[in-house]
Amino acid sequence: MLGFQPDDEQKLIRDTVAEFAREQLRPLAHEADESGVFPTSVAQQAWELGLVQSTIPEAYGGVGAESSAVTGSLICEELAWGDLSLTLHMLSPQLVTYPVIMLGTHEQKAQILGDYVGPHFTAGTAAVMEPRFGFDLNELTTTAVQHNGEFVLNGAKCFVPLAAEAAHLLVYARRDNGIAAFLLPQDTPGLTIGEREKNMGLKAVATYELSLDNCRIPASSQLQGDIQPVFNRSRVALSAMAVGVARAAYEYAREYAKERRAFGTAIAQKQAIAFMLAEMAMEVDAARLLVWEAAWKIDTGADATREACLAKNYAATMVLKVADNAVQILGGHGYIRDHPVERWLRNGRGFATFEGLAMI
Amino acid sequence: MIDFSLSPAIEKNRDMIHAVADGTMRPISREYDEREHEKPTEWLNMMWEASKNLISFGDGKKKASGKAEAVERHLSERTVRSAVLIEELSWGDVGLYLSIPHSALGGAAVAAAGTPEQKERFLSRFRDGEPKWGAMAITEPGCGSDSAALTTTAVQDGDQWVINGTKIFCTSGLMAAEKSEGFVVVWATVDKSAGRAGIKAFVVEHHTPGMTVAKVEDKMGIRASDTAMLVFEDCRIPLDNVLGQAEVKQSTTGFKGVMATFDATRPLVAASALGVARAAVDYVRETFAAEGITIRYVTPQTKLTTLERDFMDMEANLQAARLLTWRAAWMLDQGIQNNLEASMAKAKAGSMVTQVTQKAVELLGPLGYSRKTLLEKWMRDAKISDIYEGTQQINLLIIARRILGYSSQELN
């Protein structure tokens, strides 16, 4: 039966995460963006909320909570509302844990998951994107060739978050014209982690280029099964974060417009501004519902590829427009870094480009 | 719960109505677009019989039999169900859908603002007998969205109200006033100096002397549905035909009655826009398939063809509008205030269907522009969704007031 309200447990989780985002992430966001330094204490605080570890099965030391994409999308929206950079950093372990939980063998789970149930934040990462024009997930240029019971990986990756400190890397590569994922230890010979990248947004999350030069890894390193559902979860996670960033920008612009006065009234009392805000509110809701529907479909076990792709495209377009409108409503002040809206525009621009940068 | 599945009961009804739309509406769709001002009598009679209990605007139609539990479930998802079925009918033909004998917006006004006695007196007629229509007359030549500025007057004279004024754009006005035993709900002021507080709704029965259909409009689209101009000249109706309270208080409850009606009807008008948009999207998809064009959902946007990108935008926008519509309908069924969400649904669906159908005509080139197919008709039919039951701009204004916490004085 149709329903548009999170259940009681989801509300509790959402409210807890929302408070964390409001009290912990927001106050740190500006300084983290300016300095490019991630405040490590906040990762530990997030870790203690148990968002990352909760879905790890009991057999591997976790809590064994049900993994729901709908609940995940609620969490992602709230965290990203607080700050996108900090969110991507804090949730980076899921880039490894979720695919392993979904597709891993018992041996892989035993090998990996135990590292993510301890008392301290442990970074993980995945290498998906490639530094080239026309990057296409379906046509990766990083290759994995099977040879004498091993895989040999070659290629280049970019936008790999926390690569320098991640306990485990999951590298996506083309194998026999399909896409496959491989678990790599940090010290794999031939794996080189490049300089930290400099990007327009997401300045507080450390991302790196990787090069893979004849990396030899055991055949047992490959995750088995259909990889597409993994990416659908990533699409939903990123789309939910886009909704969070857009909502932040919309709310900030709305409150500003009620305060800022021109020609004797608040600028929000001018239709030119009021209509922009109305469209922003409507589009944030529209995108959220598309995200929820895709997440819900994932949770039913059905193939949600079409819904996830449509939601991601919609949310990526929406966040850019909403954040841009927010900057516009603040006018010159929106362009000054004392206000957060320009950061949300820079961060929001990434969603049309990102693939596999977050997971729920 | 966050859940996007429809109940099996609704799905079953939807499939049945889809068969009706496909089998009986599509075949006569072009004909009654071209034969404007003529009515498909046989089809209307069939729909009168078949549609009883299927679509509800809160008009008091109840199942004659059945377990209490089934009735309760039926009521608890009444608006969602109506939204789903209206989408199907509008997929068939929105002009024909609008012309189905029904209490419609007039009935919705009675349901929203009438007393229990009035609901029984005015709405029971839709349960049986000959086909009947209800209509609502708000818009005047001099005021549309600004319905508080209306000039039609109602003056008490003994045990009667005397109505004078001119109403336009009255959907099914001809059928309600002159061609059936229906009624028209007329919004008029009893005290111009009282502003909104003086505005009341009056039920004018069919064939009441003093009410005349002065004109039936020629329109760009939805031609199977009549849109009438009604003139009231010393039109006398009984005192107890005023909906709700007759006294002018220093409050705007009467006017709020109009607005409450819109909260219930806007999601359904949005649902009708979904049907037209889906007709166009389905047609484009089928044409693409016949041409061997497949949509590559997982391919990056930068590598897609323009056709693919446009089509995916159409699909996503349609679904976004549908979910906003279902949410507004669901809230109404749950008894949750949905004023903001109803306006969001209407604003989004109206602009979406306009864009989607115009894009569909563009994508199919000469095939889309030709009257050999229905695509150009859907584009013409679509535009009204962006206008009636509150233009896109009025709905944006309502959204803006709600999100900013402004009164109509603070944001006008």
CSV table of C-alpha atoms in Angstrom, one decimal, chain A residues 99-319:
chain,number,residue,atom,x,y,z
A,99,PRO,CA,29.7,-4.8,-2.1
A,100,VAL,CA,31.4,-7.4,0.0
A,101,ILE,CA,28.3,-8.0,2.1
A,102,MET,CA,26.2,-8.2,-1.1
A,103,LEU,CA,28.5,-10.3,-3.3
A,104,GLY,CA,31.4,-11.6,-1.3
A,105,THR,CA,32.2,-15.2,-0.5
A,106,HIS,CA,32.5,-16.4,3.1
A,107,GLU,CA,36.3,-16.1,2.8
A,108,GLN,CA,36.2,-12.5,1.5
A,109,LYS,CA,33.7,-11.5,4.1
A,110,ALA,CA,35.9,-13.0,6.9
A,111,GLN,CA,38.9,-11.3,5.4
A,112,ILE,CA,37.4,-7.8,5.1
A,113,LEU,CA,34.5,-7.2,7.3
A,114,GLY,CA,36.3,-7.9,10.6
A,115,ASP,CA,38.4,-4.8,10.0
A,116,TYR,CA,35.3,-2.6,10.1
A,117,VAL,CA,33.7,-3.7,13.4
A,118,GLY,CA,36.3,-2.3,15.7
A,119,PRO,CA,36.1,0.7,18.0
A,120,HIS,CA,37.9,3.1,15.6
A,121,PHE,CA,37.0,4.6,12.2
A,122,THR,CA,38.6,2.5,9.5
A,123,ALA,CA,38.8,3.9,6.0
A,124,GLY,CA,37.8,1.9,2.9
A,125,THR,CA,37.6,2.9,-0.7
A,126,ALA,CA,36.6,2.0,-4.2
A,127,ALA,CA,38.2,3.0,-7.5
A,128,VAL,CA,35.5,3.4,-10.1
A,129,MET,CA,36.1,6.6,-12.2
A,130,GLU,CA,38.9,7.0,-14.7
A,131,PRO,CA,40.7,10.2,-15.7
A,132,ARG,CA,39.5,10.6,-19.3
A,133,PHE,CA,37.0,12.3,-21.4
A,134,GLY,CA,33.8,10.4,-21.9
A,135,PHE,CA,34.2,8.1,-18.9
A,136,ASP,CA,31.7,5.4,-19.1
A,137,LEU,CA,31.1,2.8,-16.5
A,138,ASN,CA,30.2,0.2,-19.1
A,139,GLU,CA,33.4,0.7,-21.0
A,140,LEU,CA,36.1,0.8,-18.4
A,141,THR,CA,39.6,1.0,-19.7
A,142,THR,CA,41.1,-0.5,-16.6
A,143,THR,CA,41.4,-4.2,-17.5
A,144,ALA,CA,41.7,-7.4,-15.5
A,145,VAL,CA,43.2,-10.3,-17.4
A,146,GLN,CA,43.2,-13.8,-16.0
A,147,HIS,CA,46.6,-15.5,-16.2
A,148,ASN,CA,47.9,-18.5,-14.4
A,149,GLY,CA,45.4,-18.5,-11.6
A,150,GLU,CA,45.9,-14.8,-11.1
A,151,PHE,CA,44.4,-11.5,-12.3
A,152,VAL,CA,46.6,-8.9,-13.8
A,153,LEU,CA,45.2,-5.4,-13.5
A,154,ASN,CA,46.3,-2.4,-15.6
A,155,GLY,CA,44.9,1.1,-15.9
A,156,ALA,CA,44.4,4.4,-14.2
A,157,LYS,CA,41.7,5.6,-11.8
A,158,CYS,CA,40.8,8.9,-10.3
A,159,PHE,CA,38.6,10.3,-7.6
A,160,VAL,CA,39.4,7.5,-5.2
A,161,PRO,CA,38.5,8.8,-1.8
A,162,LEU,CA,40.9,8.1,1.1
A,163,ALA,CA,43.0,5.9,-1.0
A,164,ALA,CA,46.1,6.6,1.0
A,165,GLU,CA,44.7,5.4,4.3
A,166,ALA,CA,42.1,2.8,3.2
A,167,ALA,CA,42.5,-0.6,4.7
A,168,HIS,CA,41.0,-2.1,1.6
A,169,LEU,CA,40.5,-1.0,-2.0
A,170,LEU,CA,37.9,-2.3,-4.3
A,171,VAL,CA,39.0,-1.7,-7.9
A,172,TYR,CA,36.5,-2.0,-10.8
A,173,ALA,CA,37.9,-3.2,-14.0
A,174,ARG,CA,36.8,-4.6,-17.4
A,175,ARG,CA,37.0,-8.4,-17.6
A,176,ASP,CA,35.9,-10.2,-20.8
A,177,ASN,CA,33.8,-7.2,-21.8
A,178,GLY,CA,32.0,-7.2,-18.5
A,179,ILE,CA,32.6,-5.2,-15.4
A,180,ALA,CA,34.0,-6.8,-12.3
A,181,ALA,CA,35.3,-5.7,-8.9
A,182,PHE,CA,38.5,-6.8,-7.2
A,183,LEU,CA,39.7,-6.5,-3.7
A,184,LEU,CA,43.3,-5.2,-3.4
A,185,PRO,CA,45.5,-4.7,-0.4
A,186,GLN,CA,47.2,-1.4,-0.1
A,187,ASP,CA,50.7,-2.9,-0.6
A,188,THR,CA,49.9,-4.7,-3.9
A,189,PRO,CA,53.0,-4.4,-6.1
A,190,GLY,CA,52.3,-2.2,-9.1
A,191,LEU,CA,49.6,-0.2,-7.3
A,192,THR,CA,50.7,3.4,-7.0
A,193,ILE,CA,48.6,6.0,-5.2
A,194,GLY,CA,49.2,9.4,-6.7
A,195,GLU,CA,49.1,13.0,-5.4
A,196,ARG,CA,46.0,14.1,-3.6
A,197,GLU,CA,43.6,15.6,-6.2
A,198,LYS,CA,42.5,19.2,-6.3
A,199,ASN,CA,38.9,19.6,-7.2
A,200,MET,CA,36.3,22.4,-7.5
A,201,GLY,CA,34.3,21.0,-4.6
A,202,LEU,CA,34.6,18.3,-2.0
A,203,LYS,CA,37.7,19.9,-0.8
A,204,ALA,CA,37.7,18.3,2.6
A,205,VAL,CA,37.6,14.8,1.3
A,206,ALA,CA,41.0,13.5,0.2
A,207,THR,CA,40.8,11.9,-3.2
A,208,TYR,CA,43.6,10.4,-5.3
A,209,GLU,CA,44.5,9.1,-8.6
A,210,LEU,CA,45.7,5.5,-8.8
A,211,SER,CA,47.7,3.7,-11.3
A,212,LEU,CA,47.7,0.0,-11.8
A,213,ASP,CA,50.7,-1.4,-13.5
A,214,ASN,CA,50.6,-5.2,-13.9
A,215,CYS,CA,49.1,-5.6,-10.5
A,216,ARG,CA,49.0,-9.3,-9.8
A,217,ILE,CA,46.3,-10.5,-7.4
A,218,PRO,CA,44.9,-13.9,-6.6
A,219,ALA,CA,41.8,-15.1,-8.5
A,220,SER,CA,40.0,-15.3,-5.2
A,221,SER,CA,40.1,-11.4,-5.1
A,222,GLN,CA,37.2,-11.0,-7.5
A,223,LEU,CA,33.7,-10.4,-6.2
A,224,GLN,CA,31.3,-12.8,-7.8
A,225,GLY,CA,27.9,-12.1,-9.2
A,226,ASP,CA,26.1,-9.3,-10.9
A,227,ILE,CA,27.7,-5.9,-10.2
A,228,GLN,CA,24.8,-3.8,-11.4
A,229,PRO,CA,22.8,-3.9,-8.2
A,230,VAL,CA,25.9,-2.5,-6.4
A,231,PHE,CA,25.9,0.5,-8.7
A,232,ASN,CA,22.2,1.0,-8.2
A,233,ARG,CA,22.8,1.3,-4.5
A,234,SER,CA,25.5,3.8,-5.3
A,235,ARG,CA,23.2,5.8,-7.6
A,236,VAL,CA,20.5,6.0,-4.9
A,237,ALA,CA,23.1,7.0,-2.2
A,238,LEU,CA,24.5,9.8,-4.4
A,239,SER,CA,21.0,11.0,-5.5
A,240,ALA,CA,19.9,11.1,-1.8
A,241,MET,CA,23.0,13.2,-1.1
A,242,ALA,CA,22.1,15.5,-4.0
A,243,VAL,CA,18.7,16.0,-2.4
A,244,GLY,CA,20.4,16.8,0.9
A,245,VAL,CA,22.7,19.4,-0.6
A,246,ALA,CA,19.8,20.9,-2.5
A,247,ARG,CA,17.6,21.1,0.6
A,248,ALA,CA,20.4,22.8,2.5
A,249,ALA,CA,20.7,25.5,-0.3
A,250,TYR,CA,17.0,25.9,-0.6
A,251,GLU,CA,16.5,26.4,3.2
A,252,TYR,CA,19.4,28.8,3.4
A,253,ALA,CA,18.2,30.9,0.5
A,254,ARG,CA,14.6,30.9,1.9
A,255,GLU,CA,15.7,32.2,5.3
A,256,TYR,CA,18.0,34.8,3.7
A,257,ALA,CA,15.2,36.0,1.5
A,258,LYS,CA,12.9,36.6,4.5
A,259,GLU,CA,15.6,38.6,6.2
A,260,ARG,CA,17.0,40.6,3.3
A,261,ARG,CA,15.1,43.7,2.5
A,262,ALA,CA,14.8,45.8,-0.7
A,263,PHE,CA,12.4,48.5,-1.7
A,264,GLY,CA,10.7,48.4,1.7
A,265,THR,CA,9.9,44.7,1.9
A,266,ALA,CA,11.6,41.4,2.3
A,267,ILE,CA,12.9,40.1,-1.0
A,268,ALA,CA,10.9,36.9,-0.4
A,269,GLN,CA,7.8,39.1,-0.8
A,270,LYS,CA,8.7,39.7,-4.4
A,271,GLN,CA,7.3,37.2,-6.8
A,272,ALA,CA,10.6,36.9,-8.7
A,273,ILE,CA,12.2,35.5,-5.6
A,274,ALA,CA,9.2,33.8,-4.1
A,275,PHE,CA,8.6,31.8,-7.3
A,276,MET,CA,12.2,30.7,-7.5
A,277,LEU,CA,11.9,29.4,-3.9
A,278,ALA,CA,8.6,27.7,-4.7
A,279,GLU,CA,10.2,25.8,-7.6
A,280,MET,CA,13.2,24.9,-5.5
A,281,ALA,CA,10.9,23.4,-2.8
A,282,MET,CA,8.9,21.5,-5.4
A,283,GLU,CA,11.9,20.1,-7.2
A,284,VAL,CA,13.6,19.0,-4.0
A,285,ASP,CA,10.5,17.1,-3.1
A,286,ALA,CA,10.1,15.7,-6.6
A,287,ALA,CA,13.7,14.4,-6.6
A,288,ARG,CA,13.4,13.0,-3.1
A,289,LEU,CA,10.3,11.0,-4.1
A,290,LEU,CA,12.1,9.6,-7.2
A,291,VAL,CA,15.0,8.6,-5.0
A,292,TRP,CA,12.7,6.9,-2.4
A,293,GLU,CA,11.0,5.0,-5.1
A,294,ALA,CA,14.2,3.7,-6.6
A,295,ALA,CA,15.4,2.8,-3.1
A,296,TRP,CA,12.1,1.1,-2.3
A,297,LYS,CA,12.3,-0.9,-5.5
A,298,ILE,CA,15.8,-2.0,-4.6
A,299,ASP,CA,14.5,-3.1,-1.2
A,300,THR,CA,11.8,-5.2,-2.9
A,301,GLY,CA,14.6,-7.1,-4.6
A,302,ALA,CA,13.5,-6.1,-8.1
A,303,ASP,CA,15.8,-4.7,-10.8
A,304,ALA,CA,15.9,-1.0,-10.1
A,305,THR,CA,18.4,0.0,-12.7
A,306,ARG,CA,16.1,2.2,-14.7
A,307,GLU,CA,14.6,3.9,-11.6
A,308,ALA,CA,18.0,4.5,-10.1
A,309,CYS,CA,19.4,6.0,-13.3
A,310,LEU,CA,16.4,8.3,-13.8
A,311,ALA,CA,16.5,9.4,-10.2
A,312,LYS,CA,20.2,10.1,-10.4
A,313,ASN,CA,20.0,12.1,-13.5
A,314,TYR,CA,17.0,14.0,-12.1
A,315,ALA,CA,18.7,14.7,-8.8
A,316,ALA,CA,21.9,15.8,-10.4
A,317,THR,CA,20.2,18.3,-12.6
A,318,MET,CA,18.0,19.4,-9.8
A,319,VAL,CA,20.7,20.1,-7.2
